[in-house]
Coordinates of C-alpha atoms in Angstrom, one line a residue:
Chain A
X1 CA -26.3 -30.9 -21.0
X2 CA -22.7 -30.8 -20.0
X3 CA -21.6 -28.8 -23.0
X4 CA -24.8 -26.7 -23.0
X5 CA -24.2 -25.1 -19.6
X6 CA -20.9 -23.4 -20.3
X7 CA -22.3 -22.1 -23.6
X8 CA -25.3 -20.5 -21.8
X9 CA -22.9 -19.1 -19.2
X10 CA -20.8 -17.4 -21.9
X11 CA -23.8 -16.1 -23.7
X12 CA -25.0 -14.5 -20.5
X13 CA -21.5 -13.0 -19.8
X14 CA -21.2 -11.6 -23.3
X15 CA -24.7 -10.0 -23.0
X16 CA -23.9 -8.4 -19.7
X17 CA -20.6 -7.0 -21.0
X18 CA -22.2 -5.8 -24.2
X19 CA -24.9 -4.0 -22.2
X20 CA -22.4 -2.2 -20.0
X21 CA -19.8 -1.2 -22.6
X22 CA -21.9 -0.5 -25.7
X23 CA -23.0 3.0 -24.8
X24 CA -19.4 3.9 -24.0
X25 CA -18.2 2.5 -27.3
X26 CA -21.0 4.5 -29.0
X27 CA -19.4 7.8 -27.7
X28 CA -16.3 6.9 -29.7
X29 CA -18.2 5.7 -32.8
X30 CA -20.3 8.9 -32.8
X31 CA -17.2 11.1 -32.4
X32 CA -15.9 10.0 -35.8
X33 CA -19.2 10.4 -37.6
X34 CA -20.3 13.2 -39.9
X35 CA -23.2 15.3 -38.8
X36 CA -25.5 13.9 -41.5
X37 CA -24.7 10.3 -40.4
X38 CA -25.4 11.1 -36.7
X39 CA -28.9 12.4 -37.5
X40 CA -29.5 9.8 -40.2
X41 CA -32.6 7.6 -39.8
X42 CA -31.5 4.8 -42.0
X43 CA -30.2 1.7 -40.3
X44 CA -27.3 1.3 -42.7
X45 CA -25.6 4.5 -41.5
X46 CA -25.5 3.3 -37.9
X47 CA -22.5 1.1 -38.4
X48 CA -21.4 1.7 -41.9
X49 CA -20.2 5.2 -42.3
X50 CA -17.1 7.1 -43.6
X51 CA -15.0 8.1 -40.6
X52 CA -14.3 11.7 -40.3
X53 CA -12.5 14.1 -38.0
X54 CA -15.0 16.9 -38.6
X55 CA -16.2 16.8 -35.0
X56 CA -12.7 17.0 -33.5
X57 CA -11.9 19.9 -35.8
X58 CA -15.0 21.7 -34.6
X59 CA -14.1 21.0 -30.9
X60 CA -10.5 22.3 -31.3
X61 CA -11.6 25.3 -33.4
X62 CA -14.6 26.6 -31.5
X63 CA -14.2 25.5 -27.9
X64 CA -11.5 25.9 -25.2
X65 CA -11.4 22.1 -24.6
X66 CA -7.7 22.0 -23.9
X67 CA -7.9 24.6 -21.2
X68 CA -11.0 22.9 -19.8
X69 CA -9.2 19.6 -19.6
X70 CA -6.2 21.4 -17.9
X71 CA -8.6 23.1 -15.4
X72 CA -10.3 19.8 -14.6
X73 CA -6.9 18.2 -14.0
X74 CA -5.5 21.0 -11.8
X75 CA -8.6 21.2 -9.6
X76 CA -9.2 17.5 -9.3
X77 CA -5.7 16.6 -8.4
X78 CA -5.2 19.4 -5.8
X79 CA -8.6 18.6 -4.3
X80 CA -7.7 14.9 -4.1
X81 CA -4.4 15.7 -2.3
X82 CA -6.3 17.8 0.2
X83 CA -8.9 15.1 0.8
X84 CA -6.4 12.4 1.4
X85 CA -4.3 14.6 3.7
X86 CA -7.3 15.2 6.0
X87 CA -9.3 12.0 5.5
X88 CA -6.5 9.7 6.6
X89 CA -6.0 11.0 10.1
X90 CA -9.8 11.3 10.6
X91 CA -10.5 7.7 9.4
X92 CA -7.7 6.4 11.6
X93 CA -9.2 8.1 14.6
X94 CA -12.6 6.6 13.9
X95 CA -11.3 3.2 13.3
X96 CA -8.9 3.0 16.3
X97 CA -10.9 4.7 19.1
X98 CA -14.4 4.9 17.6
X99 CA -14.2 8.6 18.4
X100 CA -17.5 10.2 19.0
X101 CA -19.2 6.8 19.5
X102 CA -20.3 6.3 15.9
X103 CA -22.4 9.4 15.9
X104 CA -19.6 11.6 14.5
X105 CA -19.0 9.1 11.7
X106 CA -22.6 9.2 10.8
X107 CA -22.5 13.0 10.7
X108 CA -19.5 12.9 8.5
X109 CA -21.2 10.5 6.1
X110 CA -24.3 12.6 6.1
X111 CA -22.4 15.4 4.3
X112 CA -23.1 13.3 1.2
X113 CA -26.8 13.5 1.8
X114 CA -26.9 17.2 2.3
X115 CA -28.4 18.8 -0.8
X116 CA -25.4 20.2 -2.7
X117 CA -27.5 23.3 -3.2
X118 CA -27.5 23.9 0.5
X119 CA -23.7 24.6 0.5
X120 CA -23.9 26.2 -2.9
X121 CA -26.6 28.6 -1.9
X122 CA -24.8 29.6 1.3
X123 CA -21.6 30.3 -0.5
X124 CA -22.8 31.7 -3.7
X125 CA -22.9 35.3 -2.5
X126 CA -19.9 34.8 -0.2
X127 CA -17.9 33.7 -3.2
X128 CA -19.0 36.7 -5.2
X129 CA -18.0 39.0 -2.3
X130 CA -14.5 37.6 -1.8
X131 CA -13.8 37.0 -5.5
X132 CA -13.6 33.2 -5.4
X133 CA -16.2 32.8 -8.1
X134 CA -14.9 31.2 -11.2
X135 CA -11.5 30.4 -9.6
X136 CA -9.6 27.2 -9.3
X137 CA -9.3 27.6 -5.5
X138 CA -13.0 28.2 -5.1
X139 CA -14.0 25.1 -7.0
X140 CA -11.3 23.0 -5.4
X141 CA -12.7 23.7 -1.9
X142 CA -16.1 22.4 -3.0
X143 CA -14.6 19.3 -4.5
X144 CA -12.8 18.7 -1.2
X145 CA -15.9 19.0 0.8
X146 CA -17.9 16.9 -1.6
X147 CA -15.4 14.0 -1.2
X148 CA -14.0 14.0 2.3
X149 CA -16.9 12.0 3.8
X150 CA -16.7 9.2 1.3
X151 CA -12.9 9.0 1.5
X152 CA -13.1 8.9 5.3
X153 CA -15.7 6.1 5.2
X154 CA -13.7 4.0 2.7
X155 CA -10.4 4.5 4.6
X156 CA -12.2 3.7 7.9
X157 CA -12.9 0.2 6.5
X158 CA -9.3 -0.3 5.6
X159 CA -8.0 0.9 8.9
X160 CA -10.3 -1.4 10.8
X161 CA -8.4 -4.4 9.3
X162 CA -5.2 -3.5 11.1
X163 CA -4.8 -5.2 14.4
X164 CA -4.3 -2.8 17.4
X165 CA -1.7 -5.3 18.8
X166 CA 0.6 -4.4 15.9
X167 CA 0.5 -0.7 16.9
X168 CA 1.1 -1.5 20.6
X169 CA 4.1 -3.5 19.7
X170 CA 5.5 -0.6 17.7
X171 CA 4.8 1.8 20.6
X172 CA 6.7 -0.5 23.0
X173 CA 9.6 -0.1 20.6
X174 CA 9.5 3.6 21.3
X175 CA 7.4 4.9 18.4
X176 CA 5.2 7.9 19.1
X177 CA 1.5 7.7 18.1
X178 CA 2.3 9.9 15.1
X179 CA 5.2 7.7 14.0
X180 CA 3.0 4.6 14.4
X181 CA 0.5 6.1 12.0
X182 CA 3.1 7.3 9.5
X183 CA 5.6 4.4 9.6
X184 CA 3.5 1.3 10.5
X185 CA -0.2 1.7 9.7
X186 CA -0.3 3.7 6.5
X187 CA 2.3 1.6 4.7
X188 CA 0.2 -1.5 5.6
X189 CA -3.0 0.0 4.0
X190 CA -1.2 1.6 1.0
X191 CA -3.4 -0.3 -1.5
X192 CA -6.5 1.0 0.3
X193 CA -5.0 4.5 0.2
X194 CA -4.4 4.2 -3.5
X195 CA -7.8 3.0 -4.4
X196 CA -9.5 5.7 -2.3
X197 CA -7.4 8.3 -4.0
X198 CA -8.3 7.1 -7.4
X199 CA -12.0 7.0 -6.4
X200 CA -11.8 10.6 -5.2
X201 CA -9.9 11.6 -8.3
X202 CA -12.6 10.1 -10.6
X203 CA -15.4 11.6 -8.6
X204 CA -13.7 15.0 -8.8
X205 CA -13.1 14.7 -12.5
X206 CA -16.8 13.8 -13.1
X207 CA -18.3 16.4 -10.8
X208 CA -20.8 18.7 -12.4
X209 CA -23.1 20.5 -10.0
X210 CA -20.6 22.8 -8.3
X211 CA -18.7 23.2 -11.5
X212 CA -21.7 24.5 -13.4
X213 CA -22.7 26.8 -10.6
X214 CA -19.3 28.2 -9.6
X215 CA -17.3 28.4 -12.9
X216 CA -17.9 30.4 -16.0
X217 CA -14.8 30.9 -18.2
X218 CA -11.6 31.1 -16.2
X219 CA -11.9 27.8 -14.2
X220 CA -14.5 26.1 -16.4
X221 CA -14.1 22.3 -16.2
X222 CA -14.5 19.9 -19.0
X223 CA -17.9 18.7 -17.6
X224 CA -19.3 22.2 -17.9
X225 CA -17.8 22.5 -21.4
X226 CA -19.6 19.3 -22.4
X227 CA -22.9 20.6 -21.2
X228 CA -22.4 23.7 -23.4
X229 CA -22.8 21.6 -26.6
X230 CA -26.5 21.7 -25.8
X231 CA -27.1 25.0 -27.5
X232 CA -30.2 27.1 -27.9
X233 CA -31.0 25.6 -31.3
X234 CA -29.8 22.0 -31.2
X235 CA -27.6 19.6 -29.3
X236 CA -24.3 19.2 -31.3
X237 CA -24.0 15.4 -30.8
X238 CA -20.9 15.0 -32.9
X239 CA -18.6 17.6 -31.2
X240 CA -20.1 16.6 -27.9
X241 CA -19.1 13.0 -28.4
X242 CA -15.7 14.0 -29.7
X243 CA -15.1 16.1 -26.5
X244 CA -16.6 13.4 -24.3
X245 CA -14.3 10.8 -25.8
X246 CA -11.3 12.9 -24.7
X247 CA -12.8 13.6 -21.3
X248 CA -13.4 9.9 -20.5
X249 CA -9.9 8.8 -21.3
X250 CA -8.4 9.6 -17.9
X251 CA -11.3 7.7 -16.2
X252 CA -10.6 4.7 -18.5
X253 CA -7.0 4.7 -17.3
X254 CA -8.2 4.8 -13.7
X255 CA -10.4 1.8 -14.4
X256 CA -7.4 -0.1 -15.7
X257 CA -5.6 0.7 -12.5
X258 CA -8.5 -0.1 -10.2
X259 CA -9.7 -3.5 -11.5
X260 CA -7.0 -5.3 -9.4
X261 CA -8.1 -3.7 -6.1
X262 CA -11.8 -3.1 -6.7
X263 CA -13.1 -6.4 -5.2
X264 CA -11.2 -5.8 -2.0
X265 CA -12.1 -2.1 -1.9
X266 CA -15.8 -2.3 -2.0
X267 CA -16.5 -4.5 1.0
X268 CA -16.2 -1.5 3.3
X269 CA -14.9 -3.9 6.0
X270 CA -18.5 -5.1 6.5
X271 CA -17.8 -8.7 5.6
X272 CA -14.8 -10.3 7.3
X273 CA -13.2 -12.7 4.8
Chain B
X1 CA -5.3 21.6 41.3
X2 CA -8.1 19.5 39.8
X3 CA -7.0 20.1 36.3
X4 CA -3.5 19.1 37.1
X5 CA -4.6 15.8 38.4
X6 CA -6.7 15.3 35.3
X7 CA -3.8 16.2 33.1
X8 CA -1.4 14.0 35.0
X9 CA -3.8 11.1 34.5
X10 CA -4.1 11.9 30.8
X11 CA -0.4 11.5 30.5
X12 CA 0.4 15.2 29.9
X13 CA 3.6 16.2 31.5
X14 CA 3.4 19.4 33.6
X15 CA 4.3 22.7 32.0
X16 CA 4.2 21.3 28.5
X17 CA 3.2 23.3 25.5
X18 CA 0.2 23.2 23.2
X19 CA 1.7 20.5 21.0
X20 CA 2.2 18.1 23.8
X21 CA -1.4 18.3 24.7
X22 CA -2.4 17.7 21.1
X23 CA -0.2 14.7 20.8
X24 CA -1.0 13.3 24.3
X25 CA -2.6 9.8 24.5
X26 CA -5.9 11.3 25.6
X27 CA -6.3 14.0 23.0
X28 CA -4.5 12.6 20.0
X29 CA -7.7 11.0 18.6
X30 CA -9.3 14.5 18.6
X31 CA -6.2 16.1 17.1
X32 CA -6.5 13.8 14.1
X33 CA -10.1 14.9 13.7
X34 CA -9.5 18.7 13.7
X35 CA -9.3 19.2 9.9
X36 CA -12.5 17.1 9.5
X37 CA -14.3 19.0 12.2
X38 CA -13.3 22.4 10.7
X39 CA -14.6 21.2 7.3
X40 CA -17.9 20.1 8.8
X41 CA -18.3 23.4 10.5
X42 CA -17.5 25.4 7.4
X43 CA -19.4 23.4 4.8
X44 CA -22.2 21.9 6.9
X45 CA -23.0 23.9 10.0
X46 CA -22.7 27.3 8.3
X47 CA -24.9 26.4 5.3
X48 CA -27.4 24.8 7.6
X49 CA -27.7 27.9 9.8
X50 CA -27.8 30.0 6.7
X51 CA -30.7 27.9 5.3
X52 CA -32.6 27.8 8.6
X53 CA -32.2 31.6 8.9
X54 CA -33.4 32.3 5.4
X55 CA -36.2 29.8 5.5
X56 CA -37.9 32.2 7.9
X57 CA -37.2 35.2 5.8
X58 CA -38.1 36.5 2.3
X59 CA -35.1 37.3 0.2
X60 CA -34.7 38.9 -3.2
X61 CA -31.4 40.4 -4.4
X62 CA -31.4 44.2 -3.9
X63 CA -34.4 44.2 -1.7
X64 CA -34.6 44.3 2.1
X65 CA -34.8 40.9 3.8
X66 CA -37.6 40.5 6.4
X67 CA -38.9 38.0 8.8
X68 CA -42.0 36.0 7.7
X69 CA -42.1 33.2 10.2
X70 CA -43.3 29.9 8.7
X71 CA -44.7 31.4 5.6
X72 CA -42.1 29.8 3.3
X73 CA -42.9 26.4 4.7
X74 CA -46.6 26.9 4.5
X75 CA -46.4 28.0 0.9
X76 CA -44.2 25.1 -0.1
X77 CA -46.2 22.4 1.6
X78 CA -49.4 23.7 0.1
X79 CA -47.9 23.8 -3.3
X80 CA -49.7 20.9 -5.0
X81 CA -48.6 22.0 -8.4
X82 CA -44.8 21.8 -7.9
X83 CA -43.8 20.5 -4.5
X84 CA -45.8 17.3 -4.1
X85 CA -45.3 16.1 -7.7
X86 CA -41.6 16.7 -7.3
X87 CA -41.5 14.7 -4.1
X88 CA -43.5 11.9 -5.8
X89 CA -41.1 11.9 -8.8
X90 CA -38.1 11.7 -6.4
X91 CA -39.6 8.6 -4.7
X92 CA -40.4 7.0 -8.1
X93 CA -36.8 7.4 -9.1
X94 CA -35.6 6.1 -5.7
X95 CA -37.7 3.0 -5.7
X96 CA -37.2 2.3 -9.4
X97 CA -33.5 2.6 -9.4
X98 CA -33.0 0.6 -6.1
X99 CA -35.1 -2.2 -7.4
X100 CA -33.4 -2.5 -10.8
X101 CA -30.0 -2.1 -9.4
X102 CA -30.4 -4.7 -6.6
X103 CA -32.1 -7.3 -8.7
X104 CA -29.8 -6.9 -11.7
X105 CA -26.8 -6.5 -9.5
X106 CA -27.5 -9.6 -7.6
X107 CA -28.1 -11.7 -10.8
X108 CA -24.9 -10.6 -12.4
X109 CA -22.9 -11.0 -9.2
X110 CA -24.2 -14.6 -8.9
X111 CA -23.3 -15.1 -12.6
X112 CA -19.8 -13.9 -12.2
X113 CA -19.1 -15.6 -8.9
X114 CA -17.0 -18.4 -10.3
X115 CA -13.6 -19.0 -11.7
X116 CA -13.5 -18.6 -15.4
X117 CA -11.0 -17.6 -18.1
X118 CA -10.7 -13.9 -18.5
X119 CA -12.7 -13.2 -15.3
X120 CA -10.6 -10.1 -14.6
X121 CA -11.2 -8.6 -18.0
X122 CA -15.0 -9.2 -17.7
X123 CA -15.1 -7.7 -14.3
X124 CA -13.1 -4.7 -15.4
X125 CA -15.4 -4.0 -18.3
X126 CA -18.5 -4.3 -16.1
X127 CA -17.0 -1.6 -13.9
X128 CA -16.7 1.0 -16.6
X129 CA -20.1 2.7 -16.4
X130 CA -19.5 3.5 -12.7
X131 CA -16.4 5.6 -13.6
X132 CA -17.7 7.5 -16.6
X133 CA -19.0 11.0 -15.7
X134 CA -22.8 10.9 -15.0
X135 CA -23.2 13.9 -17.3
X136 CA -21.5 12.1 -20.2
X137 CA -23.5 9.0 -19.6
X138 CA -26.8 10.9 -19.5
X139 CA -25.9 12.9 -22.7
X140 CA -25.1 9.7 -24.5
X141 CA -28.3 8.0 -23.4
X142 CA -30.2 11.1 -24.4
X143 CA -28.8 10.6 -27.9
X144 CA -29.4 6.8 -27.9
X145 CA -33.0 7.3 -26.9
X146 CA -33.9 10.1 -29.3
X147 CA -37.2 9.4 -31.1
X148 CA -36.2 9.7 -34.8
X149 CA -32.6 9.0 -35.0
X150 CA -31.8 7.4 -31.7
X151 CA -30.2 4.0 -31.9
X152 CA -32.6 2.2 -29.6
X153 CA -35.7 3.2 -31.5
X154 CA -34.0 2.4 -34.8
X155 CA -33.3 -1.1 -33.6
X156 CA -36.7 -1.5 -32.2
X157 CA -38.4 -0.2 -35.3
X158 CA -36.0 -1.3 -38.0
X159 CA -34.9 -4.7 -36.8
X160 CA -37.7 -6.1 -34.6
X161 CA -40.5 -4.0 -36.1
X162 CA -41.9 -2.8 -32.8
X163 CA -43.4 0.6 -32.6
X164 CA -41.0 3.5 -31.7
X165 CA -41.1 4.6 -28.1
X166 CA -41.2 8.3 -27.3
X167 CA -38.5 7.9 -24.5
X168 CA -38.5 11.6 -23.5
X169 CA -42.3 12.0 -23.6
X170 CA -44.5 12.9 -20.7
X171 CA -44.9 9.6 -18.9
X172 CA -41.9 7.8 -20.3
X173 CA -39.1 10.3 -19.4
X174 CA -39.0 9.3 -15.8
X175 CA -38.6 5.7 -16.7
X176 CA -35.8 6.6 -19.1
X177 CA -34.1 8.4 -16.3
X178 CA -34.5 5.4 -14.0
X179 CA -33.1 3.2 -16.7
X180 CA -30.0 5.3 -17.5
X181 CA -29.2 5.9 -13.8
X182 CA -29.6 2.2 -13.1
X183 CA -27.4 1.4 -16.0
X184 CA -24.7 3.5 -14.5
X185 CA -25.0 2.3 -10.9
X186 CA -25.8 -1.4 -11.3
X187 CA -22.0 -2.1 -11.5
X188 CA -21.7 -0.6 -8.0
X189 CA -24.2 -3.2 -6.6
X190 CA -22.5 -6.0 -8.7
X191 CA -19.1 -5.3 -7.2
X192 CA -20.2 -4.9 -3.6
X193 CA -22.3 -8.1 -3.8
X194 CA -19.6 -10.0 -5.7
X195 CA -17.0 -9.1 -3.0
X196 CA -19.5 -10.3 -0.4
X197 CA -20.1 -13.6 -2.2
X198 CA -16.4 -14.3 -2.5
X199 CA -15.9 -13.9 1.2
X200 CA -18.7 -16.2 2.3
X201 CA -17.6 -19.3 4.3
X202 CA -17.5 -22.4 2.1
X203 CA -18.4 -25.0 4.6
X204 CA -22.0 -23.8 5.2
X205 CA -22.7 -24.1 1.5
X206 CA -21.1 -27.6 1.3
X207 CA -23.2 -28.7 4.1
X208 CA -26.3 -27.4 2.4
X209 CA -25.4 -29.3 -0.8
X210 CA -24.9 -32.5 1.1
X211 CA -28.3 -32.0 2.8
X212 CA -29.7 -31.8 -0.7
X213 CA -31.1 -28.2 -0.6
X214 CA -32.2 -26.7 -3.9
X215 CA -30.1 -23.8 -5.0
X216 CA -33.0 -21.4 -4.6
X217 CA -33.5 -22.5 -1.0
X218 CA -29.7 -22.1 -0.4
X219 CA -29.8 -18.6 -1.9
X220 CA -32.8 -17.5 0.2
X221 CA -31.9 -19.1 3.5
X222 CA -28.1 -18.8 3.4
X223 CA -26.7 -16.3 0.8
X224 CA -29.3 -13.6 1.3
X225 CA -29.1 -13.3 5.1
X226 CA -25.3 -13.4 5.0
X227 CA -25.2 -10.6 2.4
X228 CA -27.8 -8.5 4.2
X229 CA -25.3 -6.0 5.6
X230 CA -23.9 -5.3 2.2
X231 CA -27.4 -5.0 0.7
X232 CA -28.2 -2.5 3.4
X233 CA -25.0 -0.6 2.7
X234 CA -25.9 -0.4 -1.0
X235 CA -29.4 0.8 -0.1
X236 CA -28.1 3.4 2.3
X237 CA -25.5 4.9 0.0
X238 CA -27.7 4.8 -3.1
X239 CA -30.6 6.4 -1.2
X240 CA -28.4 9.3 -0.3
X241 CA -27.0 9.7 -3.8
X242 CA -30.3 9.2 -5.6
X243 CA -32.0 11.9 -3.6
X244 CA -29.3 14.2 -4.9
X245 CA -29.8 13.2 -8.6
X246 CA -28.9 16.2 -10.8
X247 CA -26.7 15.4 -13.8
X248 CA -29.1 13.0 -15.5
X249 CA -31.8 15.6 -15.3
X250 CA -29.6 18.4 -16.5
X251 CA -28.4 16.3 -19.5
X252 CA -31.8 15.1 -20.6
X253 CA -35.2 16.6 -19.6
X254 CA -34.0 19.6 -17.6
X255 CA -36.8 19.0 -15.1
X256 CA -39.5 18.8 -17.9
X257 CA -41.8 15.9 -18.8
X258 CA -42.8 15.1 -15.2
X259 CA -39.2 14.5 -14.1
X260 CA -38.8 17.4 -11.8
X261 CA -37.4 16.2 -8.5
X262 CA -37.2 18.0 -5.2
X263 CA -33.6 19.0 -5.7
X264 CA -34.3 20.3 -9.2
X265 CA -37.0 22.5 -7.8
X266 CA -34.4 23.9 -5.3
X267 CA -32.0 24.5 -8.2
X268 CA -34.7 26.3 -10.2
X269 CA -35.9 28.4 -7.3
X270 CA -32.5 29.4 -5.9
X271 CA -30.4 29.8 -9.0
X272 CA -32.9 31.0 -11.6
X273 CA -35.3 33.0 -9.4
X274 CA -32.8 33.7 -6.6
X275 CA -35.6 33.1 -4.1
X276 CA -33.4 32.1 -1.1
X277 CA -36.3 32.0 1.3
X278 CA -38.3 29.3 -0.5
X279 CA -35.1 27.6 -1.6
X280 CA -33.9 27.3 2.0
X281 CA -37.3 26.0 3.2
X282 CA -37.2 23.4 0.4
X283 CA -33.6 22.4 1.1
X284 CA -34.4 21.9 4.8
X285 CA -37.4 19.7 3.9
X286 CA -35.3 17.7 1.4
X287 CA -32.5 17.3 3.9
X288 CA -34.9 16.2 6.6
X289 CA -36.4 13.5 4.3
X290 CA -33.0 12.2 3.4
X291 CA -31.8 12.1 7.0
X292 CA -34.9 10.1 8.2
X293 CA -34.6 7.6 5.3
X294 CA -30.9 7.0 5.7
X295 CA -31.1 6.9 9.5
X296 CA -33.6 4.1 9.3
X297 CA -31.4 2.1 7.0
X298 CA -28.3 3.0 9.1
X299 CA -30.0 1.5 12.2
X300 CA -30.9 -1.6 10.3
X301 CA -27.3 -1.9 9.1
X302 CA -25.9 -1.5 12.6
X303 CA -28.3 -4.1 13.8
X304 CA -27.3 -6.6 11.1
X305 CA -23.7 -6.0 11.9
X306 CA -24.4 -6.6 15.6
X307 CA -23.1 -3.1 16.7
X308 CA -26.4 -2.3 18.3
X309 CA -29.2 -4.5 19.5

């Protein structure tokens, strides 16, 4: 019995890990398969196949993947900077003074429950009129709107962990409110700021709804590019997986960075440890 | 005179400029919120008024817009062929995903809630689905669940000799969507609950062990109540996000096979038919349902946190 328990535990752990990473691994496996092997119905071809770079060649020859990746990077990063710049002061205000008595925080959070189409619909024709359609700036503004509520809510949890006494002490030392925020509070929650920024960055990188509605060629992001492998005749699984394997690399890097902070980050300050 | 007194009390020196007012003790909290408030006005208030206005009008590009009163709402609510099935599909996805995610999430969180070798690596790997783009996830699952050459059916049929399942068929497609969405979001539940489990006070559990409680009893009477704020947070956030589900539909059924949700109807009506009137009415209904649902959960959350009675 004593030796059986750890064995069962490890079997369960391996099963869970397998369940969660297998489909992701399959993207990479499929990316290196020939078209015939991808559509093959024989079991043998699932795992034992001759690796090929055919799909990657197709992607680099017939699509604008490099430009799409660059577009995604430019838009995601600039939107993340904007979100952090504006979410930090707002979250601090909510955490320190409970500004608006909780109602305003709820309204802020509720931007995430607005149908994305509500904003998209209202701005579709505006964007056409002022020539923001299919531009980096236009999409960036939507990314910013899409993330500010979540970033504010996450940062709110981090700010709540800072004792007000600390700030009062700094103010007695002659710091202004603004200096307190900049020189005392933000350095203290820097890990929280970092994890929020990475979260926002990942959400931006993965965003699809606004991207597909508001970009065509010039500012097309990689997510929209991926969806285009679904042609009118068939879905090109191989090239799609090849492109996807490149598109998920930055998020895998983000995961590597995040795993240290994640357990702390997701409590939202709701459970005091 | 009155304003001067008020300003003096607020700590604003006389004859000071605009910046001093913004940075004064009384108004600083609002100054910090200005960018957020502007954002809300631009991206929330304006689209909302836009939608309210057009929900009372007919609209087609190039044709005059005219007032029709509640006609759009009447049409939508009487639409038993599109609206009600879409609403029903949305609730199916909501309930299905929340159930799978919470049950599976809690089980895995309990499993991982101990010290073991390589725990950080295991947790890191379990986090991955959450970070991969929902569109990519859905496209991959679309491939894995194909009838002829999909891996899942090949394993089912070739290795365990079970009949193949038509995953994207009429009644099955919505279950496939629930499965792939839960696959992606269970890690979210796992990590919120795991963080909660780690921060629970030890002594209560030691006392329970000394008293000889069974582990199921301890879980139900001790762990579950203490984690209830986190469970409510998961339900609240996931409800909001699940009502907006879009990428999994776009990458798999495109609204076919009985998987058309309310938001997909809006997408179709607005961006394929450019019928802003009906689209606006639908978005307002969709928004209304989401607000009611999340407000109920929000109240429960505030109660369990002790913020309101």
